[in-house]
CSV table of C-alpha atoms in Angstrom, one decimal:
chain,number,residue,atom,x,y,z
W,1068,MET,CA,1.6,-4.8,49.4
W,1069,ALA,CA,3.1,-1.5,49.4
W,1070,GLU,CA,5.6,0.2,51.4
W,1071,ARG,CA,4.5,2.9,53.1
W,1072,SER,CA,7.1,4.7,51.5
W,1073,ASP,CA,6.6,3.5,48.0
W,1074,GLU,CA,5.8,6.7,45.6
W,1075,VAL,CA,4.5,5.7,42.8
W,1076,LYS,CA,2.7,7.6,39.9
W,1077,LEU,CA,1.2,6.8,36.5
W,1078,LEU,CA,1.8,8.8,33.5
W,1079,GLY,CA,-1.2,7.6,31.6
W,1080,MET,CA,-4.3,8.3,29.3
W,1081,TRP,CA,-8.1,7.9,30.6
W,1082,ALA,CA,-9.2,5.9,26.9
W,1083,SER,CA,-6.0,4.2,26.3
W,1084,PRO,CA,-5.8,0.1,26.6
W,1085,PHE,CA,-2.0,0.4,27.4
W,1086,SER,CA,-2.6,3.1,30.5
W,1087,ARG,CA,-5.2,1.1,31.8
W,1088,ARG,CA,-3.5,-1.8,31.7
W,1089,ILE,CA,-1.3,-0.6,34.4
W,1090,GLU,CA,-3.9,0.6,36.3
W,1091,ILE,CA,-5.2,-2.7,36.1
W,1092,ALA,CA,-2.3,-4.6,37.7
W,1093,LEU,CA,-1.5,-1.8,40.4
W,1094,THR,CA,-5.3,-2.0,41.5
W,1095,LEU,CA,-4.7,-5.6,41.4
W,1096,LYS,CA,-1.6,-5.7,43.7
W,1097,GLY,CA,-3.2,-3.4,46.2
W,1098,VAL,CA,-0.8,-0.5,45.2
W,1099,PRO,CA,-2.0,3.3,45.6
W,1100,TYR,CA,-1.0,5.2,42.9
W,1101,ASP,CA,-1.1,9.2,41.9
W,1102,PHE,CA,-2.5,9.1,38.0
W,1103,SER,CA,-1.8,11.8,35.8
W,1104,GLU,CA,-3.6,12.7,33.1
W,1105,GLN,CA,-1.3,13.4,29.8
W,1106,ASP,CA,-2.6,14.9,26.7
W,1107,ILE,CA,-0.9,12.7,23.9
W,1108,THR,CA,-1.5,15.6,21.2
W,1109,ASN,CA,0.3,18.2,22.9
W,1110,LYS,CA,2.9,16.3,24.6
W,1111,SER,CA,4.2,17.6,28.3
W,1112,PRO,CA,8.0,18.1,29.4
W,1113,LEU,CA,7.0,15.7,31.9
W,1114,LEU,CA,6.3,13.0,29.2
W,1115,LEU,CA,9.6,13.7,27.0
W,1116,GLN,CA,11.7,14.2,30.1
W,1117,LEU,CA,10.7,10.7,31.5
W,1118,ASN,CA,10.6,8.8,28.3
W,1119,PRO,CA,12.9,10.1,26.1
W,1120,VAL,CA,13.4,7.2,23.5
W,1121,HIS,CA,9.7,6.7,22.7
W,1122,LYS,CA,7.5,9.6,24.2
W,1123,MET,CA,4.5,7.4,24.6
W,1124,ILE,CA,2.1,6.8,27.5
W,1125,PRO,CA,2.4,4.4,30.2
W,1126,VAL,CA,5.5,5.5,32.2
W,1127,LEU,CA,4.8,4.0,35.8
W,1128,VAL,CA,7.4,6.5,37.6
W,1129,HIS,CA,8.7,4.4,41.1
W,1130,ASN,CA,10.5,6.3,43.5
W,1131,GLY,CA,12.0,8.1,40.9
W,1132,LYS,CA,12.6,6.0,38.7
W,1133,PRO,CA,10.8,5.7,35.6
W,1134,ILE,CA,9.6,2.6,33.6
W,1135,SER,CA,8.1,3.0,29.8
W,1136,GLU,CA,6.3,0.2,27.6
W,1137,SER,CA,3.8,-1.4,29.4
W,1138,LEU,CA,4.6,-4.9,28.7
W,1139,VAL,CA,8.2,-4.3,30.7
W,1140,ILE,CA,5.7,-2.2,33.2
W,1141,LEU,CA,3.8,-5.1,33.8
W,1142,GLU,CA,6.6,-7.2,34.6
W,1143,TYR,CA,8.1,-5.1,36.5
W,1144,ILE,CA,5.0,-4.6,38.8
W,1145,ASP,CA,4.8,-8.8,39.1
W,1146,ASP,CA,8.8,-8.8,40.5
W,1147,THR,CA,8.7,-5.4,42.7
W,1148,TRP,CA,4.8,-6.1,44.2
W,1149,GLN,CA,4.7,-10.1,44.6
W,1150,ASN,CA,0.9,-11.0,46.0
W,1151,ASN,CA,-1.4,-12.0,43.4
W,1152,PRO,CA,1.2,-12.6,40.8
W,1153,ILE,CA,-0.2,-11.7,37.8
W,1154,LEU,CA,2.6,-14.2,35.5
W,1155,PRO,CA,2.6,-18.1,35.8
W,1156,GLN,CA,5.7,-19.4,38.2
W,1157,ASP,CA,6.1,-22.2,35.5
W,1158,PRO,CA,9.1,-20.8,33.1
W,1159,TYR,CA,7.3,-22.6,30.0
W,1160,GLU,CA,3.8,-20.9,31.4
W,1161,ARG,CA,5.6,-17.8,31.2
W,1162,ALA,CA,7.4,-18.0,28.1
W,1163,MET,CA,3.6,-19.2,26.8
W,1164,ALA,CA,2.1,-16.1,28.5
W,1165,ARG,CA,4.5,-13.4,27.3
W,1166,PHE,CA,4.5,-14.8,23.6
W,1167,TRP,CA,0.3,-14.3,23.7
W,1168,ALA,CA,0.8,-10.6,25.0
W,1169,LYS,CA,3.4,-10.1,22.3
W,1170,PHE,CA,0.8,-11.5,19.7
W,1171,VAL,CA,-2.0,-9.6,21.4
W,1172,ASP,CA,0.5,-6.1,20.8
W,1173,GLU,CA,2.0,-6.6,17.4
W,1174,GLN,CA,-0.4,-8.7,15.7
W,1175,ILE,CA,-3.8,-8.6,16.8
W,1176,CYS,CA,-3.5,-4.8,18.0
W,1177,VAL,CA,-1.6,-3.9,14.6
W,1178,THR,CA,-3.8,-5.2,12.3
W,1179,ALA,CA,-6.8,-4.7,13.3
W,1180,MET,CA,-6.0,-0.4,13.6
W,1181,LYS,CA,-6.1,-0.7,10.1
W,1182,VAL,CA,-9.5,-1.7,10.0
W,1183,VAL,CA,-10.6,2.1,10.1
W,1184,GLY,CA,-8.5,4.1,7.9
W,1185,LYS,CA,-9.7,0.9,5.1
W,1186,ILE,CA,-12.9,1.1,2.8
W,1187,GLY,CA,-14.4,-1.7,0.8
W,1188,GLU,CA,-12.6,-4.5,-0.3
W,1189,GLU,CA,-9.7,-3.4,1.3
W,1190,ARG,CA,-11.5,-3.4,4.7
W,1191,GLU,CA,-12.9,-7.2,3.9
W,1192,ALA,CA,-9.2,-8.2,4.1
W,1193,VAL,CA,-8.1,-6.7,6.8
W,1194,VAL,CA,-11.0,-7.6,9.1
W,1195,GLU,CA,-10.8,-11.2,7.4
W,1196,ALA,CA,-6.6,-10.9,8.7
W,1197,THR,CA,-7.9,-9.9,12.1
W,1198,ARG,CA,-10.2,-12.5,12.3
W,1199,ASP,CA,-7.5,-15.1,11.3
W,1200,LEU,CA,-5.3,-13.9,14.5
W,1201,LEU,CA,-8.4,-14.0,17.1
W,1202,MET,CA,-9.1,-17.2,16.1
W,1203,PHE,CA,-5.5,-18.4,17.6
W,1204,LEU,CA,-7.1,-16.9,21.1
W,1205,GLU,CA,-10.3,-18.3,20.6
W,1206,LYS,CA,-8.7,-21.7,20.5
W,1207,GLU,CA,-6.6,-21.0,23.4
W,1208,LEU,CA,-10.3,-20.4,25.5
W,1209,VAL,CA,-11.4,-23.8,24.7
W,1210,GLN,CA,-11.7,-25.5,28.2
W,1211,LYS,CA,-10.2,-22.1,29.8
W,1212,ASP,CA,-12.0,-19.4,31.7
W,1213,PHE,CA,-9.1,-17.1,31.5
W,1214,LEU,CA,-6.1,-16.9,28.8
W,1215,GLY,CA,-4.5,-17.4,32.0
W,1216,GLY,CA,-6.0,-20.4,32.7
W,1217,GLU,CA,-8.0,-21.0,35.6
W,1218,SER,CA,-7.1,-17.4,37.1
W,1219,PHE,CA,-7.0,-13.9,35.5
W,1220,GLY,CA,-3.3,-12.6,34.7
W,1221,PHE,CA,-1.0,-11.4,32.4
W,1222,VAL,CA,-2.4,-12.4,29.2
W,1223,ASP,CA,-5.7,-11.2,29.9
W,1224,ILE,CA,-4.5,-8.1,31.1
W,1225,VAL,CA,-3.5,-7.5,28.2
W,1226,ALA,CA,-6.2,-8.8,25.9
W,1227,THR,CA,-8.9,-6.2,28.0
W,1228,LEU,CA,-7.6,-4.3,24.5
W,1229,VAL,CA,-9.3,-7.3,22.4
W,1230,ALA,CA,-12.4,-7.2,25.2
W,1231,PHE,CA,-12.7,-3.5,25.6
W,1232,TRP,CA,-11.7,-1.7,22.9
W,1233,LEU,CA,-11.4,-3.8,20.0
W,1234,MET,CA,-15.0,-5.2,20.6
W,1235,ARG,CA,-16.3,-1.9,21.8
W,1236,THR,CA,-15.3,0.0,18.7
W,1237,GLU,CA,-16.9,-2.4,16.4
W,1238,GLU,CA,-20.5,-0.8,17.0
W,1239,ILE,CA,-18.9,2.2,15.8
W,1240,VAL,CA,-17.1,1.4,13.1
W,1241,GLY,CA,-19.7,-0.2,11.7
W,1242,VAL,CA,-18.1,-3.6,11.0
W,1243,LYS,CA,-18.6,-6.8,13.4
W,1244,VAL,CA,-15.2,-8.1,13.5
W,1245,VAL,CA,-15.5,-10.4,16.8
W,1246,PRO,CA,-18.9,-11.8,15.7
W,1247,VAL,CA,-20.4,-14.2,18.3
W,1248,GLU,CA,-21.1,-17.1,15.8
W,1249,LYS,CA,-17.5,-17.3,15.2
W,1250,PHE,CA,-15.9,-16.4,18.5
W,1251,PRO,CA,-18.1,-17.6,21.2
W,1252,LYS,CA,-15.2,-18.5,23.8
W,1253,ILE,CA,-14.4,-15.0,23.5
W,1254,HIS,CA,-17.4,-13.4,24.3
W,1255,ARG,CA,-17.6,-15.8,27.1
W,1256,TRP,CA,-14.5,-14.7,28.0
W,1257,VAL,CA,-15.7,-11.3,28.0
W,1258,LYS,CA,-18.4,-11.9,30.4
W,1259,ASN,CA,-15.9,-13.9,32.6
W,1260,LEU,CA,-13.9,-10.2,32.6
W,1261,MET,CA,-16.9,-8.4,33.5
W,1262,GLU,CA,-17.3,-10.5,36.8
W,1263,ILE,CA,-14.1,-9.3,38.2
W,1264,ASN,CA,-14.5,-6.5,40.3
W,1265,VAL,CA,-10.7,-5.1,39.5
W,1266,ILE,CA,-11.6,-4.9,36.0
W,1267,LYS,CA,-15.1,-3.5,36.9
W,1268,LYS,CA,-13.0,-0.7,38.5
W,1269,CYS,CA,-10.4,-0.3,36.0
W,1270,ILE,CA,-12.1,-0.1,32.4
W,1271,PRO,CA,-13.2,2.8,31.1
W,1272,PRO,CA,-16.8,3.8,31.6
W,1273,GLU,CA,-18.6,2.8,28.9
W,1274,ASP,CA,-20.6,5.6,27.7
W,1275,GLU,CA,-17.6,8.5,27.7
W,1276,HIS,CA,-15.4,5.2,26.3
W,1277,LEU,CA,-17.9,5.2,23.2
W,1278,SER,CA,-18.5,9.2,22.7
W,1279,TYR,CA,-14.2,9.5,21.8
W,1280,ILE,CA,-14.1,6.8,20.6
W,1281,ARG,CA,-16.9,8.3,18.1
W,1282,ALA,CA,-15.6,11.6,18.3
W,1283,ARG,CA,-11.9,10.2,17.3
W,1284,MET,CA,-13.8,8.5,13.9
W,1285,GLU,CA,-14.9,11.8,13.4
W,1286,LYS,CA,-11.3,13.2,13.4
W,1287,LEU,CA,-9.8,10.3,10.9
W,1288,LYS,CA,-12.9,10.2,8.6
W,1289,PHE,CA,-12.5,14.5,8.3
W,1290,LYS,CA,-8.6,13.7,7.6
W,1291,ALA,CA,-9.3,11.0,4.9
W,1292,PRO,CA,-9.4,12.2,1.3
Q,641,MET,CA,16.1,-37.7,32.8
Q,642,ALA,CA,18.1,-35.6,30.2
Q,643,ASP,CA,17.1,-32.9,28.8
Q,644,GLU,CA,16.5,-33.1,25.1
Q,645,VAL,CA,16.9,-29.0,23.3
Q,646,ILE,CA,16.3,-28.5,19.7
Q,647,LEU,CA,17.1,-25.7,18.0
Q,648,LEU,CA,14.9,-25.2,14.6
Q,649,ASP,CA,17.1,-22.2,13.3
Q,650,PHE,CA,19.1,-20.2,9.8
Q,651,TRP,CA,22.8,-19.6,10.6
Q,652,PRO,CA,22.3,-15.7,9.5
Q,653,SER,CA,19.8,-14.8,11.4
Q,654,MET,CA,20.5,-12.4,14.6
Q,655,PHE,CA,17.4,-13.5,16.3
Q,656,GLY,CA,18.8,-17.2,16.3
Q,657,MET,CA,22.4,-16.3,17.0
Q,658,ARG,CA,20.7,-14.7,20.4
Q,659,THR,CA,19.1,-18.0,21.8
Q,660,ARG,CA,22.4,-20.1,20.4
Q,661,ILE,CA,24.5,-18.0,22.7
Q,662,ALA,CA,22.4,-17.9,25.6
Q,663,LEU,CA,22.3,-21.8,25.5
Q,664,GLU,CA,26.1,-22.1,25.3
Q,665,GLU,CA,26.1,-19.6,28.4
Q,666,LYS,CA,24.5,-21.9,30.1
Q,667,ASN,CA,26.5,-24.9,28.6
Q,668,ILE,CA,23.6,-26.7,27.9
Q,669,LYS,CA,24.4,-29.0,24.1
Q,670,PHE,CA,20.8,-28.5,22.0
Q,671,ASP,CA,20.5,-30.2,18.5
Q,672,TYR,CA,20.9,-27.5,15.6
Q,673,ARG,CA,18.6,-28.1,12.7
Q,674,GLU,CA,19.4,-25.4,9.9
Q,675,GLN,CA,15.6,-24.6,8.5
Q,676,ASP,CA,15.2,-23.7,4.6
Q,677,LEU,CA,13.1,-20.5,5.3
Q,678,PHE,CA,11.8,-20.6,2.0
Q,679,ASN,CA,10.7,-23.9,2.0
Q,680,LYS,CA,9.4,-24.7,5.3
Q,681,SER,CA,9.5,-27.8,6.9
Q,682,SER,CA,6.9,-29.3,8.3
Q,683,ILE,CA,8.3,-29.8,11.7
Q,684,LEU,CA,8.8,-25.4,11.8
Q,685,LEU,CA,5.7,-25.3,10.8
Q,686,GLU,CA,4.2,-27.6,13.6
Q,687,MET,CA,6.2,-26.3,16.3
Q,688,ASN,CA,5.0,-22.5,15.3
Q,689,PRO,CA,1.8,-22.3,13.7
Q,690,VAL,CA,1.2,-18.5,14.5
Q,691,HIS,CA,4.2,-17.2,13.2
Q,692,LYS,CA,6.1,-19.9,11.4
Q,693,LYS,CA,9.4,-18.2,11.9
Q,694,ILE,CA,12.6,-19.4,13.4
Q,695,PRO,CA,14.4,-19.8,15.7
Q,696,VAL,CA,11.9,-22.2,17.8
Q,697,LEU,CA,13.4,-23.7,20.9
Q,698,ILE,CA,12.0,-27.2,21.4
Q,699,HIS,CA,12.7,-28.2,25.3
Q,700,ASN,CA,11.7,-31.9,26.1
Q,701,GLY,CA,9.3,-31.7,22.8
Q,702,LYS,CA,7.8,-28.3,23.9
Q,703,PRO,CA,8.2,-25.1,21.4
Q,704,VAL,CA,9.0,-21.8,22.8
Q,705,CYS,CA,9.2,-19.2,20.2
Q,706,GLU,CA,10.5,-15.4,19.8
Q,707,SER,CA,14.0,-15.1,21.0
Q,708,LEU,CA,13.8,-13.0,23.6
Q,709,ILE,CA,11.1,-15.0,25.1
Q,710,GLN,CA,14.1,-17.7,24.4
Q,711,ILE,CA,16.6,-15.7,26.7
Q,712,GLU,CA,14.3,-15.4,29.4
Q,713,TYR,CA,12.8,-19.1,29.4
Q,714,ILE,CA,16.4,-20.5,29.2
Q,715,ASP,CA,17.6,-18.4,32.3
Q,716,GLU,CA,14.4,-18.7,34.0
Q,717,THR,CA,14.9,-23.1,33.2
Q,718,TRP,CA,18.8,-23.1,34.2
Q,719,PRO,CA,19.6,-20.3,36.6
Q,720,THR,CA,22.4,-20.9,38.2
Q,721,LYS,CA,25.0,-20.6,35.7
Q,722,ASN,CA,25.8,-17.1,34.4
Q,723,PRO,CA,22.5,-15.2,35.0
Q,724,LEU,CA,21.5,-13.6,32.0
Q,725,LEU,CA,19.0,-10.7,33.2
Q,726,PRO,CA,19.9,-8.6,36.4
Q,727,SER,CA,18.1,-9.7,39.4
Q,728,ASP,CA,16.9,-6.1,40.1
Q,729,PRO,CA,13.2,-5.4,39.4
Q,730,TYR,CA,14.5,-1.9,38.1
Q,731,GLN,CA,17.6,-3.8,36.0
Q,732,ARG,CA,15.5,-6.0,34.4
Q,733,ALA,CA,13.0,-3.5,33.3
Q,734,GLN,CA,15.8,-1.7,31.2
Q,735,ALA,CA,17.1,-4.6,30.2
Q,736,ARG,CA,13.4,-5.5,28.9
Q,737,PHE,CA,13.1,-2.1,27.6
Q,738,TRP,CA,16.5,-1.8,25.6
Q,739,GLY,CA,15.5,-5.6,24.2
Q,740,ASP,CA,12.3,-4.2,23.0
Q,741,PHE,CA,13.8,-1.5,21.4
Q,742,ILE,CA,16.5,-3.2,19.5
Q,743,ASP,CA,13.2,-5.8,17.9
Q,744,LYS,CA,11.3,-3.1,17.4
Q,745,LYS,CA,13.3,-0.4,15.8
Q,746,VAL,CA,17.0,-1.6,15.1
Q,747,TYR,CA,15.2,-4.5,13.3
Q,748,SER,CA,13.2,-2.6,10.6
Q,749,ALA,CA,15.8,0.0,9.9
Q,750,THR,CA,18.4,-2.7,9.0
Q,751,ARG,CA,15.9,-4.5,7.1
Q,752,LEU,CA,15.4,-1.5,4.9
Q,753,ILE,CA,19.4,-1.4,4.1
Q,754,TRP,CA,19.6,-4.9,3.6
Q,755,GLY,CA,16.1,-5.3,1.9
Q,756,ALA,CA,15.3,-1.9,-0.3
Q,757,LYS,CA,17.2,0.1,-2.6
Q,758,GLY,CA,17.3,3.8,-3.7
Q,759,GLU,CA,15.8,6.6,-1.0
Q,760,GLU,CA,13.9,3.6,1.4
Q,761,GLN,CA,17.4,2.6,1.8
Q,762,GLU,CA,18.7,5.5,2.6
Q,763,GLU,CA,16.3,6.2,5.0
Q,764,GLY,CA,17.1,2.8,6.3
Q,765,LYS,CA,20.7,3.4,7.1
Q,766,LYS,CA,20.0,7.1,8.9
Q,767,GLU,CA,18.0,5.5,11.1
Q,768,PHE,CA,20.3,2.5,11.8
Q,769,ILE,CA,22.9,5.6,12.7
Q,770,GLU,CA,20.6,7.6,14.7
Q,771,LEU,CA,19.6,4.4,16.3
Q,772,LEU,CA,22.8,2.7,17.3
Q,773,LYS,CA,24.2,6.2,19.0
Q,774,THR,CA,21.1,6.5,21.6
Q,775,LEU,CA,22.4,2.5,22.2
Q,776,GLU,CA,25.9,4.2,22.4
Q,777,SER,CA,24.5,6.4,24.7
Q,778,GLU,CA,22.7,4.2,26.7
Q,779,LEU,CA,26.1,2.2,27.1
Q,780,GLY,CA,28.3,4.7,27.6
Q,781,ASP,CA,31.1,3.7,29.6
Q,782,LYS,CA,30.5,0.5,30.5
Q,783,ILE,CA,31.5,-2.6,29.7
Q,784,TYR,CA,28.5,-3.9,28.8
Q,785,PHE,CA,24.6,-3.2,28.6
Q,786,GLY,CA,23.9,-4.9,31.6
Q,787,GLY,CA,27.4,-3.6,33.9
Q,788,GLU,CA,30.0,-6.0,34.5
Q,789,THR,CA,28.8,-9.0,33.3
Q,790,PHE,CA,27.4,-10.1,29.7
Q,791,GLY,CA,23.6,-9.8,29.6
Q,792,TYR,CA,20.4,-10.0,28.2
Q,793,VAL,CA,20.8,-6.9,25.9
Q,794,ASP,CA,24.3,-7.7,25.0
Q,795,ILE,CA,22.5,-10.8,23.4
Q,796,ALA,CA,19.8,-8.8,22.3
Q,797,LEU,CA,22.5,-6.8,19.9
Q,798,ILE,CA,25.3,-8.4,19.3
Q,799,GLY,CA,24.1,-10.8,16.7
Q,800,PHE,CA,23.8,-7.3,14.4
Q,801,TYR,CA,27.8,-7.4,14.6
Q,802,SER,CA,27.8,-10.6,12.0
Q,803,TRP,CA,25.9,-8.0,9.7
Q,804,PHE,CA,27.5,-4.6,10.1
Q,805,GLU,CA,29.9,-5.1,7.5
Q,806,ALA,CA,27.1,-5.9,5.0
Q,807,TYR,CA,25.3,-3.3,6.1
Q,808,GLU,CA,28.2,-1.0,5.4
Q,809,LYS,CA,28.6,-2.3,2.2
Q,810,LEU,CA,24.9,-2.0,0.9
Q,811,GLY,CA,24.9,1.9,2.4
Q,812,ASN,CA,28.2,2.5,2.0
Q,813,PHE,CA,28.6,4.2,5.4
Q,814,SER,CA,31.0,2.9,8.2
Q,815,ILE,CA,29.8,2.5,11.8
Q,816,GLU,CA,32.9,2.5,13.9
Q,817,PRO,CA,33.6,6.3,13.4
Q,818,GLU,CA,30.4,7.3,14.2
Q,819,CYS,CA,30.1,4.8,16.9
Q,820,PRO,CA,33.4,4.0,18.9
Q,821,LYS,CA,32.0,3.0,21.8
Q,822,LEU,CA,29.2,0.2,20.7
Q,823,SER,CA,31.7,-0.9,18.0
Q,824,ALA,CA,34.8,-1.7,20.9
Q,825,TRP,CA,31.9,-3.1,22.8
Q,826,ALA,CA,31.2,-5.3,19.8
Q,827,LYS,CA,34.7,-6.6,19.6
Q,828,ARG,CA,35.1,-7.3,23.1
Q,829,CYS,CA,31.6,-9.2,23.2
Q,830,ALA,CA,33.0,-10.7,19.6
Q,831,GLN,CA,35.9,-12.3,22.4
Q,832,ARG,CA,33.7,-14.0,24.6
Q,833,GLU,CA,33.7,-17.8,23.9
Q,834,SER,CA,29.8,-17.8,23.5
Q,835,VAL,CA,29.5,-15.4,20.9
Q,836,ALA,CA,32.4,-16.7,19.1
Q,837,LYS,CA,31.2,-19.8,19.3
Q,838,PHE,CA,27.9,-18.9,17.7
Q,839,LEU,CA,28.2,-15.6,15.6
Q,840,PRO,CA,29.2,-16.1,11.7
Q,841,ALA,CA,32.0,-14.7,10.0
Q,842,SER,CA,31.5,-11.4,8.5
Q,843,ASP,CA,32.3,-12.2,5.2
Q,844,LYS,CA,30.1,-15.4,5.5
Q,845,VAL,CA,27.1,-12.6,6.0
Q,846,THR,CA,27.9,-10.2,3.0
Q,847,LYS,CA,28.6,-12.8,0.9
Q,848,PHE,CA,25.0,-13.9,1.7
Q,849,VAL,CA,23.2,-11.1,1.3
Q,850,PRO,CA,23.7,-10.2,-2.4
Q,851,GLU,CA,21.7,-13.7,-2.4
Q,852,LEU,CA,18.9,-12.8,-0.2
Q,853,ARG,CA,18.5,-9.6,-2.0
Q,854,LYS,CA,18.3,-11.9,-5.4
Q,855,LYS,CA,15.5,-14.1,-3.8
Q,856,ILE,CA,13.4,-11.4,-2.3
Q,857,GLY,CA,13.5,-9.8,-6.1
Q,858,LEU,CA,15.8,-6.8,-5.2
Q,859,GLU,CA,19.4,-7.8,-7.6
């Protein structure tokens, strides 16, 4: 548990999956924190000072020392507060967890983001590419309740991006990227996640989140040629 | 039971070099298997079905992919000799941050230097120098990135050093005057046994790069 004297602050943004994963981890560990909502369209001097290299949220500030990049922050949280471990203990299992986390961020997220900006055949191709990647997660979930195995862990926290961002966005974008017929295990896993109190508490409220995404989409469409 | 360690690798890969160096730091003997990346072997496809990329570390039959993850795996599996990551959580986070920076930023800039032409190549070169300067300011007056001891960030970056001459030739620029401290760091690392053993000679890489450019249709 956190020391009384610990000062923990999170610079984040309520609708960001990267920021929310830090809230999930801190909540899971029972670490109290101050949340500082950041305007990502007009970056604050504090953010620029604390993350001069990437200038991005989330930034965790622990007793005055800043840490950025969400996967790095999650590992830091797990190294610092050891109750309710997020990563497995076994080195091979840890390596696998890191592998899938990286896969979610560098492959699924990067590919899925392109769906929004494309139309017609190009969109179809990106949707197919995203599905090919998601199929690896679908296979990982065979006979498992969570991506971490029996219990909720690191990869599940990271992959909330799929469960609550990608899968919420698809209704608004108008393409079913993750149809239940193709991905029954991913859909079952989302249901399992919804049973977890920390998740219920830490994901953005659906209505507000959907209106936010809708507004963002409108802006993007407006900008598109 | 003796550990069986196999490394699927390709000699000019700065990612593969990381894993070779990390294993050597731990004094772990391994079976090095050179891969043809233009005609991928069935073992590579089987061991890394997601990315189909080297390096793949196979420990007692189980594959670990992605070089930075391999370094952590090696450090956690053989923790006693030459720890590669710092034990302090904040220092560990810093090391991981810079490792990630090297993968996300530095590699893509160098990819443009050897894998592009004209304006794009010029962009890559400018970006690369800026990134090296950022790394140089992080290094400061320290001996290694982690301080007194050779570790994770040094291993993550040093492989690029064997390509410096090739980048300089392609981009017609000089790294040392721009980044004197980083250059001194690289030379210091190159003296280290594990690095000396597994970093290919610069002229060998420089000779290889035109071949690579031909293969991807640039020359």
